[in-house]
PDB file of C-alpha atoms in Angstrom:
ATOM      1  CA  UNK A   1     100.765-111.585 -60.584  1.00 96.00           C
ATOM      2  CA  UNK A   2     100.689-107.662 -60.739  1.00 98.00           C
ATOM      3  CA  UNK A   3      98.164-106.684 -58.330  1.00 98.00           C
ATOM      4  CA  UNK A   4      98.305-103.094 -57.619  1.00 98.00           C
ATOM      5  CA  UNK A   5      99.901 -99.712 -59.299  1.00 98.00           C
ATOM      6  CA  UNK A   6     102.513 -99.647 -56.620  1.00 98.00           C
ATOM      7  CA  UNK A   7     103.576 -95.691 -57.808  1.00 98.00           C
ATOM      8  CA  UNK A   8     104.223 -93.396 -60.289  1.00 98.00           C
ATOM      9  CA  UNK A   9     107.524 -92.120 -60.408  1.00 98.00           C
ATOM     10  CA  UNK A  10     108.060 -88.347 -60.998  1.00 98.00           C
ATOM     11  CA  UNK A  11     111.528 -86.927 -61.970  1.00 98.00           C
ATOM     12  CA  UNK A  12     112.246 -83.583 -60.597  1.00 98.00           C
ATOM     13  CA  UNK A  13     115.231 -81.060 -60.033  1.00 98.00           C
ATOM     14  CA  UNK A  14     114.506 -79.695 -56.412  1.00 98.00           C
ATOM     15  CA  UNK A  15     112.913 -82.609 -54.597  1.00 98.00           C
ATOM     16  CA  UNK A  16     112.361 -80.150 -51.664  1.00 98.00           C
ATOM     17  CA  UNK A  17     110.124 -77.579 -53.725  1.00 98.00           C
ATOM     18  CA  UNK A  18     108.541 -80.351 -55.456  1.00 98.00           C
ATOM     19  CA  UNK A  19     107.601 -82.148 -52.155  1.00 98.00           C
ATOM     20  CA  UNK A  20     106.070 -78.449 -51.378  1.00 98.00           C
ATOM     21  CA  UNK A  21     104.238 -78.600 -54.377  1.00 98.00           C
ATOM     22  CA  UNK A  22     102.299 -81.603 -53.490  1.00 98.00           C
ATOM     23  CA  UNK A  23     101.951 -80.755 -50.249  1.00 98.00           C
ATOM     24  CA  UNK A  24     100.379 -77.116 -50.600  1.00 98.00           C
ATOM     25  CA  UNK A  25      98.331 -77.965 -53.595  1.00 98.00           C
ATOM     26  CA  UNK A  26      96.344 -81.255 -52.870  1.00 98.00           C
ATOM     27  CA  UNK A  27      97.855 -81.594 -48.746  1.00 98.00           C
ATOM     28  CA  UNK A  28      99.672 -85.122 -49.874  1.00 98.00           C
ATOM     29  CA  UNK A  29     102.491 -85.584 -47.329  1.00 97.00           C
ATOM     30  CA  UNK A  30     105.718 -87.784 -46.983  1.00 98.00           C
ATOM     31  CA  UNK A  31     105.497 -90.631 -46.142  1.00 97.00           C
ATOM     32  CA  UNK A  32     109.544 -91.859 -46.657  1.00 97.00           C
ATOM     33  CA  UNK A  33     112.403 -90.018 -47.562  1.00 98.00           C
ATOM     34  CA  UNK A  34     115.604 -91.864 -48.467  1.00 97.00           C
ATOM     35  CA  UNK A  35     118.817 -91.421 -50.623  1.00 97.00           C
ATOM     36  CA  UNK A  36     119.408 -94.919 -53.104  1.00 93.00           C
ATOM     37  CA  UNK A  37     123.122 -94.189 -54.128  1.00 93.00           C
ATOM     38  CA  UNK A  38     122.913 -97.319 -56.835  1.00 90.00           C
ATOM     39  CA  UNK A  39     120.036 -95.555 -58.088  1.00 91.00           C
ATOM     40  CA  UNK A  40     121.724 -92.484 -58.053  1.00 95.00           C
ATOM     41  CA  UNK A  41     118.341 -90.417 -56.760  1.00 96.00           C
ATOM     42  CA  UNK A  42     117.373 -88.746 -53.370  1.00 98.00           C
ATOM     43  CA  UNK A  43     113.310 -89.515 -53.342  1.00 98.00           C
ATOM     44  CA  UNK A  44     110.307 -88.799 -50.990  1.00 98.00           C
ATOM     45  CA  UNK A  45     107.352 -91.467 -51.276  1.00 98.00           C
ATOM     46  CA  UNK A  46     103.995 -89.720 -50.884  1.00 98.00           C
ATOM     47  CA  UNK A  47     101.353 -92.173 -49.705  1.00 98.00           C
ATOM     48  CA  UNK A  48      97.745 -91.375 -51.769  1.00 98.00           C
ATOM     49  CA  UNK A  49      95.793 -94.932 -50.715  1.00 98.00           C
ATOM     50  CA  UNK A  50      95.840 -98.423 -49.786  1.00 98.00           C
ATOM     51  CA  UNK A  51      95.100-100.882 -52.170  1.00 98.00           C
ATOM     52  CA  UNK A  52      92.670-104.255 -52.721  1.00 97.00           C
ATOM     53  CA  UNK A  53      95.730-106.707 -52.182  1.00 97.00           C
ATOM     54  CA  UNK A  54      97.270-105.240 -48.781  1.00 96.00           C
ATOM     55  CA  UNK A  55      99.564-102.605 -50.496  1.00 97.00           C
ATOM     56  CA  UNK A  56      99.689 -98.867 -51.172  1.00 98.00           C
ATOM     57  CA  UNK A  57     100.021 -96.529 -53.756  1.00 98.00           C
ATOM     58  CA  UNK A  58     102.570 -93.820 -53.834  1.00 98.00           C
ATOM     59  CA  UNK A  59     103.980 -91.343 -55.809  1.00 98.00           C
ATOM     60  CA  UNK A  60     107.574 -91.474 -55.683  1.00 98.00           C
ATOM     61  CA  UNK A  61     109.337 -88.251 -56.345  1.00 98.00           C
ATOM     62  CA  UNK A  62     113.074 -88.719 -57.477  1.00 98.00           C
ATOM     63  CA  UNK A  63     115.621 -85.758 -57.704  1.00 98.00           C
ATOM     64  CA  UNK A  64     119.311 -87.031 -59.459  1.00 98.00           C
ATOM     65  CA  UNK A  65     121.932 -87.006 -57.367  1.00 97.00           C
ATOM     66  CA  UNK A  66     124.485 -87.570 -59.919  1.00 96.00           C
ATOM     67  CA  UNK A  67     124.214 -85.634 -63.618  1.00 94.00           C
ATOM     68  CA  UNK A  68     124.951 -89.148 -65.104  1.00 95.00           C
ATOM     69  CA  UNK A  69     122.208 -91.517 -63.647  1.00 96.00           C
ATOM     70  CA  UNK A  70     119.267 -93.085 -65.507  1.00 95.00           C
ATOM     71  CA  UNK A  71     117.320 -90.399 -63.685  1.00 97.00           C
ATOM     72  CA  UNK A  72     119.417 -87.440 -64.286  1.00 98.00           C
ATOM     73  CA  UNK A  73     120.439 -88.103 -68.094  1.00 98.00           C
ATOM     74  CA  UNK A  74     116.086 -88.637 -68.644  1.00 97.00           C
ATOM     75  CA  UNK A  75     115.805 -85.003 -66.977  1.00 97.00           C
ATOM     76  CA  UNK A  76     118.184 -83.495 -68.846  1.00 97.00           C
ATOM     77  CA  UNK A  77     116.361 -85.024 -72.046  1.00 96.00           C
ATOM     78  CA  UNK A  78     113.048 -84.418 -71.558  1.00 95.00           C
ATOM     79  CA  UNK A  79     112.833 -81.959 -68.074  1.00 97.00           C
ATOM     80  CA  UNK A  80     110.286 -83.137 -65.096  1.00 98.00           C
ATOM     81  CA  UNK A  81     107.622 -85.262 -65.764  1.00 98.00           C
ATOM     82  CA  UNK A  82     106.750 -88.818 -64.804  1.00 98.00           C
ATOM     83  CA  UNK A  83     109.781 -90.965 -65.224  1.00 98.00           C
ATOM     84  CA  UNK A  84     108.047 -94.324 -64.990  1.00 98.00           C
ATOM     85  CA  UNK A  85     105.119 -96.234 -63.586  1.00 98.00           C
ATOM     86  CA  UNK A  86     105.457 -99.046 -60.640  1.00 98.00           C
ATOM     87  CA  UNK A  87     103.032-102.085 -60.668  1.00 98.00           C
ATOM     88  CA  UNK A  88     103.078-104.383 -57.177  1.00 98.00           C
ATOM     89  CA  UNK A  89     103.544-108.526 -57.187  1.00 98.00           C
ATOM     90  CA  UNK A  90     104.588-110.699 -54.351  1.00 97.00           C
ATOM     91  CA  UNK A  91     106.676-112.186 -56.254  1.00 97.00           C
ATOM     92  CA  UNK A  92     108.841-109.673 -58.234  1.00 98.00           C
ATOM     93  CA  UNK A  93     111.365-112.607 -59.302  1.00 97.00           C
ATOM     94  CA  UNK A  94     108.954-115.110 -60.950  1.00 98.00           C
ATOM     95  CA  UNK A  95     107.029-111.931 -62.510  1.00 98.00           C
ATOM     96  CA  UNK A  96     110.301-110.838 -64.282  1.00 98.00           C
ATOM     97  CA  UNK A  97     111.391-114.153 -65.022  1.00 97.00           C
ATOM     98  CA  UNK A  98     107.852-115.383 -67.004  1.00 98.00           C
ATOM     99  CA  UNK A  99     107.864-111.595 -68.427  1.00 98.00           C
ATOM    100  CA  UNK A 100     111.148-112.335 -69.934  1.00 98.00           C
ATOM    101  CA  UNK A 101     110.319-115.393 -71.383  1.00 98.00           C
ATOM    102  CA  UNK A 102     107.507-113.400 -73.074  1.00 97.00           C
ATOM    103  CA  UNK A 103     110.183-111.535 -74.786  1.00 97.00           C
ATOM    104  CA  UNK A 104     109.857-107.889 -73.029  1.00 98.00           C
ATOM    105  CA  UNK A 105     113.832-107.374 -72.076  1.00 98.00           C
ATOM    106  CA  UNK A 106     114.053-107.274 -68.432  1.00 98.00           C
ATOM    107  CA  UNK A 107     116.884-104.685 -67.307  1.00 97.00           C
ATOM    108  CA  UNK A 108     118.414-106.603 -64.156  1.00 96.00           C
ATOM    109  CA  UNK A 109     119.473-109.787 -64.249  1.00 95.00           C
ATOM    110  CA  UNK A 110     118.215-109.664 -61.006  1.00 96.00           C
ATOM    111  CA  UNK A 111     116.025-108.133 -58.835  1.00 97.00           C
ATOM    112  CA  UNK A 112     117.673-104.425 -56.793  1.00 96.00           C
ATOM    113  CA  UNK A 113     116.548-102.658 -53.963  1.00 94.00           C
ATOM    114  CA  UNK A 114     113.922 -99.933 -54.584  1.00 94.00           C
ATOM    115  CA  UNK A 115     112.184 -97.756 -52.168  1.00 93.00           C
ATOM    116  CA  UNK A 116     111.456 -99.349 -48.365  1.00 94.00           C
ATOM    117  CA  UNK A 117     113.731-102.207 -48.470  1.00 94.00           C
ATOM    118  CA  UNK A 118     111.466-103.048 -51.790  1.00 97.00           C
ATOM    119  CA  UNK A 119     112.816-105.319 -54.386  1.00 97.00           C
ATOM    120  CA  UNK A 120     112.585-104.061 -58.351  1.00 97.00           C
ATOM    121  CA  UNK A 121     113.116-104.162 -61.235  1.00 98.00           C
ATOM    122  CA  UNK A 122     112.304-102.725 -64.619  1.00 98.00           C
ATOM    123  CA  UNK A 123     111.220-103.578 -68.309  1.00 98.00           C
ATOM    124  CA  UNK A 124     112.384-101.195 -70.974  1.00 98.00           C
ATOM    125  CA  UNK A 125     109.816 -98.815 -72.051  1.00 98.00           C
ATOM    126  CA  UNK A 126     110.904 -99.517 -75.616  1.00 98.00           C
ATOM    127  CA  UNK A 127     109.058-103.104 -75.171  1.00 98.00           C
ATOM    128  CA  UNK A 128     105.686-101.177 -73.218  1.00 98.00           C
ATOM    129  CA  UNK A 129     104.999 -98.899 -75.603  1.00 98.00           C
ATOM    130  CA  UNK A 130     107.271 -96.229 -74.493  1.00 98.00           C
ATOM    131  CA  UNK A 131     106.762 -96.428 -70.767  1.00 98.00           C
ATOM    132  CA  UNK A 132     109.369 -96.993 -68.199  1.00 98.00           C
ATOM    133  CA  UNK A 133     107.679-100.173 -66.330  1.00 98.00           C
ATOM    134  CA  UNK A 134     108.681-101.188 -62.379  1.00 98.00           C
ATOM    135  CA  UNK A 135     107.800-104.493 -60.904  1.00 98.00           C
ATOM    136  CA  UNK A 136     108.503-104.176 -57.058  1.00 98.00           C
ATOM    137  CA  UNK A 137     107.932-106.694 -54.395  1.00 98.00           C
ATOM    138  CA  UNK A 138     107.651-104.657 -51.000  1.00 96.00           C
ATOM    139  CA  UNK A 139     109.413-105.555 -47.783  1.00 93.00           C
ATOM    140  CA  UNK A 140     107.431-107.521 -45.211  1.00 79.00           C
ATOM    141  CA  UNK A 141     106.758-104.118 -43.256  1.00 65.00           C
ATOM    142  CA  UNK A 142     107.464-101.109 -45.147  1.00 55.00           C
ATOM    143  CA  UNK A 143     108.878 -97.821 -42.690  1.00 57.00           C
ATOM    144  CA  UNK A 144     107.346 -94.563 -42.254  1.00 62.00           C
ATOM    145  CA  UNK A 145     110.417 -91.917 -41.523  1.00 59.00           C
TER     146      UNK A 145
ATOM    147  CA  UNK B   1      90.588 -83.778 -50.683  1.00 96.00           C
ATOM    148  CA  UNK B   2      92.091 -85.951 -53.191  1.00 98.00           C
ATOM    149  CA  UNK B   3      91.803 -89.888 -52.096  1.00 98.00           C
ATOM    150  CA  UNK B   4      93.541 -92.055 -54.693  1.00 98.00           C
ATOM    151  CA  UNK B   5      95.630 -92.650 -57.639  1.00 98.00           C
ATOM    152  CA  UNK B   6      92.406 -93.053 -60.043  1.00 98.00           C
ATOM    153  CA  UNK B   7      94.464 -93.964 -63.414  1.00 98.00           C
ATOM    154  CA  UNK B   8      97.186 -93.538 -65.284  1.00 98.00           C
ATOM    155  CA  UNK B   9      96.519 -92.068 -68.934  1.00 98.00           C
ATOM    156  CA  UNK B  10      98.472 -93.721 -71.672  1.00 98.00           C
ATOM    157  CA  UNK B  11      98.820 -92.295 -75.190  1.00 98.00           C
ATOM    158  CA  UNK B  12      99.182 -95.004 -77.973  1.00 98.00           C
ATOM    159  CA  UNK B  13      99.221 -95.825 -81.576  1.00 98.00           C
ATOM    160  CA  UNK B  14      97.339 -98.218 -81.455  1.00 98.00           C
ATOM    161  CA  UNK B  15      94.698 -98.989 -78.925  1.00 98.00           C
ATOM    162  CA  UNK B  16      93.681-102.820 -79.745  1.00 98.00           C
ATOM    163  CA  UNK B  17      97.739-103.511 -80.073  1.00 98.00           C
ATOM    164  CA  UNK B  18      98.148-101.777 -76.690  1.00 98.00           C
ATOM    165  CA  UNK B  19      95.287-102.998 -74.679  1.00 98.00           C
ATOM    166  CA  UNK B  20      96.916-106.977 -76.279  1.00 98.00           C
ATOM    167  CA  UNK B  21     100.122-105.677 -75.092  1.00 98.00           C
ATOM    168  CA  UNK B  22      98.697-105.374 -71.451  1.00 98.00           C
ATOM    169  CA  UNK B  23      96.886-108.475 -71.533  1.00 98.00           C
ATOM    170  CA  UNK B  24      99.513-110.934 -72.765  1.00 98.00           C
ATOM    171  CA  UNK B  25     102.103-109.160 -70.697  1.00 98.00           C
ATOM    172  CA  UNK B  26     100.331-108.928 -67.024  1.00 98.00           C
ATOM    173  CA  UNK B  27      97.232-110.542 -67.545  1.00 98.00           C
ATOM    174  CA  UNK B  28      95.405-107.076 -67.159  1.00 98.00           C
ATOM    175  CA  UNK B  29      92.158-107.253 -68.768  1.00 97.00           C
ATOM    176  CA  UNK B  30      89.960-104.391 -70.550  1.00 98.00           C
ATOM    177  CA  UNK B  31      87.106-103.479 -68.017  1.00 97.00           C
ATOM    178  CA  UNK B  32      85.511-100.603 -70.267  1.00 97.00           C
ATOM    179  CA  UNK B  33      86.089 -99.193 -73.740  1.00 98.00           C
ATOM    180  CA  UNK B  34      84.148 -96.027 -75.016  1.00 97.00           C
ATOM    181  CA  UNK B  35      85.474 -93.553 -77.585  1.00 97.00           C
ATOM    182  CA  UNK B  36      85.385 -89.190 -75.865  1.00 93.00           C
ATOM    183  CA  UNK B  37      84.473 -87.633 -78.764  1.00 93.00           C
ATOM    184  CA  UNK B  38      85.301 -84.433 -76.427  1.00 90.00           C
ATOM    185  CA  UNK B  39      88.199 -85.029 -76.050  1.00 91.00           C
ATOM    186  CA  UNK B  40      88.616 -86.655 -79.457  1.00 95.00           C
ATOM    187  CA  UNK B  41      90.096 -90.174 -77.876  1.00 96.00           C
ATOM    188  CA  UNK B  42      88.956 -93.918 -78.145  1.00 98.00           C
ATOM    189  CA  UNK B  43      90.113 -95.601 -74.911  1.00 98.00           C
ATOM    190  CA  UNK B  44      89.979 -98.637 -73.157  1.00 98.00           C
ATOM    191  CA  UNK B  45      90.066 -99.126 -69.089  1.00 98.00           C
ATOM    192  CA  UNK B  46      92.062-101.697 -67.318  1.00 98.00           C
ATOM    193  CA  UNK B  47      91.067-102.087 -64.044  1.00 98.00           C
ATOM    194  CA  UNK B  48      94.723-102.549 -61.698  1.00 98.00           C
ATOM    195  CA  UNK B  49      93.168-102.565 -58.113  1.00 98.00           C
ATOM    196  CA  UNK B  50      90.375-101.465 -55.747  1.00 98.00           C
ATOM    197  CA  UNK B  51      91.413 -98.296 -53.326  1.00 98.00           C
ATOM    198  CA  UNK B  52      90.683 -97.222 -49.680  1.00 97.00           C
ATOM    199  CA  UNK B  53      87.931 -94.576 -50.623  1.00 97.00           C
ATOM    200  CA  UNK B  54      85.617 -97.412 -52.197  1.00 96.00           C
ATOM    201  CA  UNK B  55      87.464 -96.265 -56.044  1.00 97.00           C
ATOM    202  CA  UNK B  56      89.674 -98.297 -57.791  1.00 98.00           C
ATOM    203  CA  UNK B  57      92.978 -97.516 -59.974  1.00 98.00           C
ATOM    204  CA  UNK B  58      93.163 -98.146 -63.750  1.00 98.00           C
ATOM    205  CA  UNK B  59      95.484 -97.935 -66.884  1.00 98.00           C
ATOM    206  CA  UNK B  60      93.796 -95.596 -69.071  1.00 98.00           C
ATOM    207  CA  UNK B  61      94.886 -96.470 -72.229  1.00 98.00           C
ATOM    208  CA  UNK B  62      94.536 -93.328 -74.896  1.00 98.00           C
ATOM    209  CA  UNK B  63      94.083 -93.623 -78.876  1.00 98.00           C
ATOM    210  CA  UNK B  64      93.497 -90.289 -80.793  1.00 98.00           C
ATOM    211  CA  UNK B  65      90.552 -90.356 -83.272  1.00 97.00           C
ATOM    212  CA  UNK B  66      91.878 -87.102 -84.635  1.00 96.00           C
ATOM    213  CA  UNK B  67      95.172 -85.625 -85.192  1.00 94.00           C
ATOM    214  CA  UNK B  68      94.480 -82.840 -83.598  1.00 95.00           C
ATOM    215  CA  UNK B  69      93.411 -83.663 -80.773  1.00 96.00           C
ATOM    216  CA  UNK B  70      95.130 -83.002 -77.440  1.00 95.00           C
ATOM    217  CA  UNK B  71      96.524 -86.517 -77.467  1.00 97.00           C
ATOM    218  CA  UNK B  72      97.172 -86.499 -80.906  1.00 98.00           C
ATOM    219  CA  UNK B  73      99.675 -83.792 -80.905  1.00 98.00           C
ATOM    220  CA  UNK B  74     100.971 -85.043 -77.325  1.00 97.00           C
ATOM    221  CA  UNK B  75     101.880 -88.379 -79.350  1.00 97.00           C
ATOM    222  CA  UNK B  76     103.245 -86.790 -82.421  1.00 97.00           C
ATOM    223  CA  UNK B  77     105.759 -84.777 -80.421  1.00 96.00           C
ATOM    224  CA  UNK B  78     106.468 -87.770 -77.716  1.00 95.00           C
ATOM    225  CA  UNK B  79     105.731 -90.566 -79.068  1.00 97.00           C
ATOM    226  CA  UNK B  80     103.903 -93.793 -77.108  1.00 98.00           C
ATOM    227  CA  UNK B  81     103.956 -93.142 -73.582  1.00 98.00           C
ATOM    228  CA  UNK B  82     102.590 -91.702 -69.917  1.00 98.00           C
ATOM    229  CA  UNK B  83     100.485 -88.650 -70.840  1.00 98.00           C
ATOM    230  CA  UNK B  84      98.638 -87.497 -67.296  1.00 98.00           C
ATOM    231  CA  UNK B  85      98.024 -88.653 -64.046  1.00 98.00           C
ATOM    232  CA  UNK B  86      94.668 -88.547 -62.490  1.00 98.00           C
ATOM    233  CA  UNK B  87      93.921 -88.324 -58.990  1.00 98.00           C
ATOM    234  CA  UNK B  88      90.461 -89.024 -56.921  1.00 98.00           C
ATOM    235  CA  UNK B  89      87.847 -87.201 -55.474  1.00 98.00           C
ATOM    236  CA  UNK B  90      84.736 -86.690 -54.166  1.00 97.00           C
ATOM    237  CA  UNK B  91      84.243 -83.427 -55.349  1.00 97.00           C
ATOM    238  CA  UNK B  92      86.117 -81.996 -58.424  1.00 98.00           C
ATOM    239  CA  UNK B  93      84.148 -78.853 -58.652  1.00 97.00           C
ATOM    240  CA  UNK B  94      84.857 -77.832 -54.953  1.00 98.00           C
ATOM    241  CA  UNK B  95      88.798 -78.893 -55.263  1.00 98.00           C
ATOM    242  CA  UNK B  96      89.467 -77.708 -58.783  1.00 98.00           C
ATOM    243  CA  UNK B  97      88.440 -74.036 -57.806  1.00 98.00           C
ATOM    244  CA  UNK B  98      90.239 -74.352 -54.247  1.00 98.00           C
ATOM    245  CA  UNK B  99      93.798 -75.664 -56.758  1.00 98.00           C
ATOM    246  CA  UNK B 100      92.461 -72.414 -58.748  1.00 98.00           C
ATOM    247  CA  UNK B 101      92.685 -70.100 -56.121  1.00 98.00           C
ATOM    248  CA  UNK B 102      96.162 -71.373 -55.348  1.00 97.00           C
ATOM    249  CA  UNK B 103      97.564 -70.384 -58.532  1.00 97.00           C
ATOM    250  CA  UNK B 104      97.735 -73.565 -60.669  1.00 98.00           C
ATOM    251  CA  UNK B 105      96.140 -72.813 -63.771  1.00 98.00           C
ATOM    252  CA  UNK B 106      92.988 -75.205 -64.558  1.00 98.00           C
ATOM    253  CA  UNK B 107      92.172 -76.048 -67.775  1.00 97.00           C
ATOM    254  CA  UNK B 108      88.515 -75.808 -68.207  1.00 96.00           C
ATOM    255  CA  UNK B 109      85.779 -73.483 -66.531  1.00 95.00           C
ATOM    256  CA  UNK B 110      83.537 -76.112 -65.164  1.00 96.00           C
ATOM    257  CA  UNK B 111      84.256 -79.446 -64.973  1.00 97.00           C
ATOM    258  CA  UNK B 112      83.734 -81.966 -67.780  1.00 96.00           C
ATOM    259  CA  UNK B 113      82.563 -85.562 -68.886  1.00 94.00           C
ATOM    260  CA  UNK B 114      85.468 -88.399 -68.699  1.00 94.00           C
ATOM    261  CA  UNK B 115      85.542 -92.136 -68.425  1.00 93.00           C
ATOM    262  CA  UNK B 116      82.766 -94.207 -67.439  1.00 94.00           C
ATOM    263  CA  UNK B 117      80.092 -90.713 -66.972  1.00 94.00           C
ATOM    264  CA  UNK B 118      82.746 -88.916 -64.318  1.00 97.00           C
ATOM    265  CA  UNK B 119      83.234 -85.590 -64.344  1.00 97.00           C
ATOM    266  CA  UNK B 120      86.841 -84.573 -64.859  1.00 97.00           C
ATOM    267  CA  UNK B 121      89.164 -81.226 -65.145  1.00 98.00           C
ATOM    268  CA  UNK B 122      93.022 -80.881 -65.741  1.00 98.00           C
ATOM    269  CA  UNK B 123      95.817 -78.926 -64.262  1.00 98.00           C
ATOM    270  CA  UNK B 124      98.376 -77.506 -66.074  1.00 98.00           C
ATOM    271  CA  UNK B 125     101.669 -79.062 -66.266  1.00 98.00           C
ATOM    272  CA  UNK B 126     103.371 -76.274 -66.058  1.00 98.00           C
ATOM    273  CA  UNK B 127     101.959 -75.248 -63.097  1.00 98.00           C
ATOM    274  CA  UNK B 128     102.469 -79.261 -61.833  1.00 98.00           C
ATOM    275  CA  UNK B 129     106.422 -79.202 -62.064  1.00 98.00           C
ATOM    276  CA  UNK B 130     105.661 -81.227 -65.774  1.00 98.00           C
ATOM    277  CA  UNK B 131     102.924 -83.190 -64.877  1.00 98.00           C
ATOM    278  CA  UNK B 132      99.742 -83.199 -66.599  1.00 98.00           C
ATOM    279  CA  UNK B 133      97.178 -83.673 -63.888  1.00 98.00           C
ATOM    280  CA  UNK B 134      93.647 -84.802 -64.310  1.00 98.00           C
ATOM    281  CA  UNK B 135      90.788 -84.696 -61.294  1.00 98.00           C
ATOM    282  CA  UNK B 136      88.529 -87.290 -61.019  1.00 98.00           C
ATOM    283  CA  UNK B 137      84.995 -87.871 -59.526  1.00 98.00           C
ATOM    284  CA  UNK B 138      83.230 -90.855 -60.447  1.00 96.00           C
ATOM    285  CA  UNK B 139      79.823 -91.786 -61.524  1.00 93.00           C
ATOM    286  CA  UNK B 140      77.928 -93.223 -58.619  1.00 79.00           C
ATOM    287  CA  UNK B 141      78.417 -96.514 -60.134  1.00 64.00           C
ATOM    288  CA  UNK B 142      80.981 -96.948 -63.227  1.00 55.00           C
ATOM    289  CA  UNK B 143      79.633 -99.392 -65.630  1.00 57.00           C
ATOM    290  CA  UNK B 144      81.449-102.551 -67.036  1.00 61.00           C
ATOM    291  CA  UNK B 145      80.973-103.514 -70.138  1.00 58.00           C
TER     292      UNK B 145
END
């Protein structure tokens, strides 16, 4: 069961101005920086709340590291802008699996590591009416650093 | 201060379509429907989670009554899909004019009336590294129905 908008995941070209951008305009700070080389993106997680079901919601800024990822061809398409919305589940494998069987095509066979140790995956945004979906199940004790 | 992710707008063909999508899909159900003729949309609320600042975090799904409308020329050129963030607060009037005075163009002089009786004002997204962003304070008590 989706539970909670997990994040909202913004494409950008200089994740360090962009982080400065959020930071100087509304004071949101980082909460996580890493680099997901299979995702080909460098990121910084903002934290904006905690959520009803024991989560959090981010926003999850995401700066290509490669020209040909997912991330960097969509930026080259369409320039910055949010890339694709997040929702939480505990159980990000049974999720996919029934959402499959609904007939909304599932892009992993199986479920990849996301932000925090997290485990996603996504639904193409052709079967959501045009938005990018993530399912993500976080790890037990997601790290601030 | 900004305190939470308050929704996620949506544009969409279709709103009844959309909101079936949602609710076949994830289970997400519609928690308040009103048509803005302001802001010349007929939407439809789906309630995600509850927040840390005693909100709560919805889908905001968007269908234009009018062509040209601002959503109705955001969907002709895109197409179905995310069309603005909105973030939380307790005071839009206080924080829109503080973003002002940073140099992020707002869109309207004064604040004005969104979902469920809040009060709500947009940023530019050109001034938001291509993110439409909406401001948010709530009734005292949003309505269901």
């Amino acid at each position: 069961m989706l539970t909670r908008i997990d994040h909202i995941g913004i494409a950008c070209h200089d994740l360090d101005a962009t982080v400065e951008f959020y930071r100087a305009t509304y004071g949101f700070e980082v909460f996580h920086t890493e680099v997901n080389e299979e995702q080909g993106v460098r990121e910084a997680m903002l934290k904006i709340n905690e959520t009803s079901d024991g989560g959090a919601s981010y926003l999850q800024l995401l700066e290509p590291i490669r020209e040909d990822s997912a991330v960097g061809k969509w930026l080259a398409k369409n320039g910055e802008g949010v890339h694709h919305i997040a929702f939480g589940t505990a159980d990000v494998d049974g999720d996919s699996e029934a959402i499959r069987e609904k007939g909304v095509r599932v892009l992993y066979d199986e479920p990849r590591t996301g932000s925090m140790g997290s485990r996603i995956t996504f639904l193409h945004p052709k079967d959501c009416h045009g938005v990018l979906t993530e399912l993500v199940t976080s790890a037990a004790k997601p790290q601030e650093h």
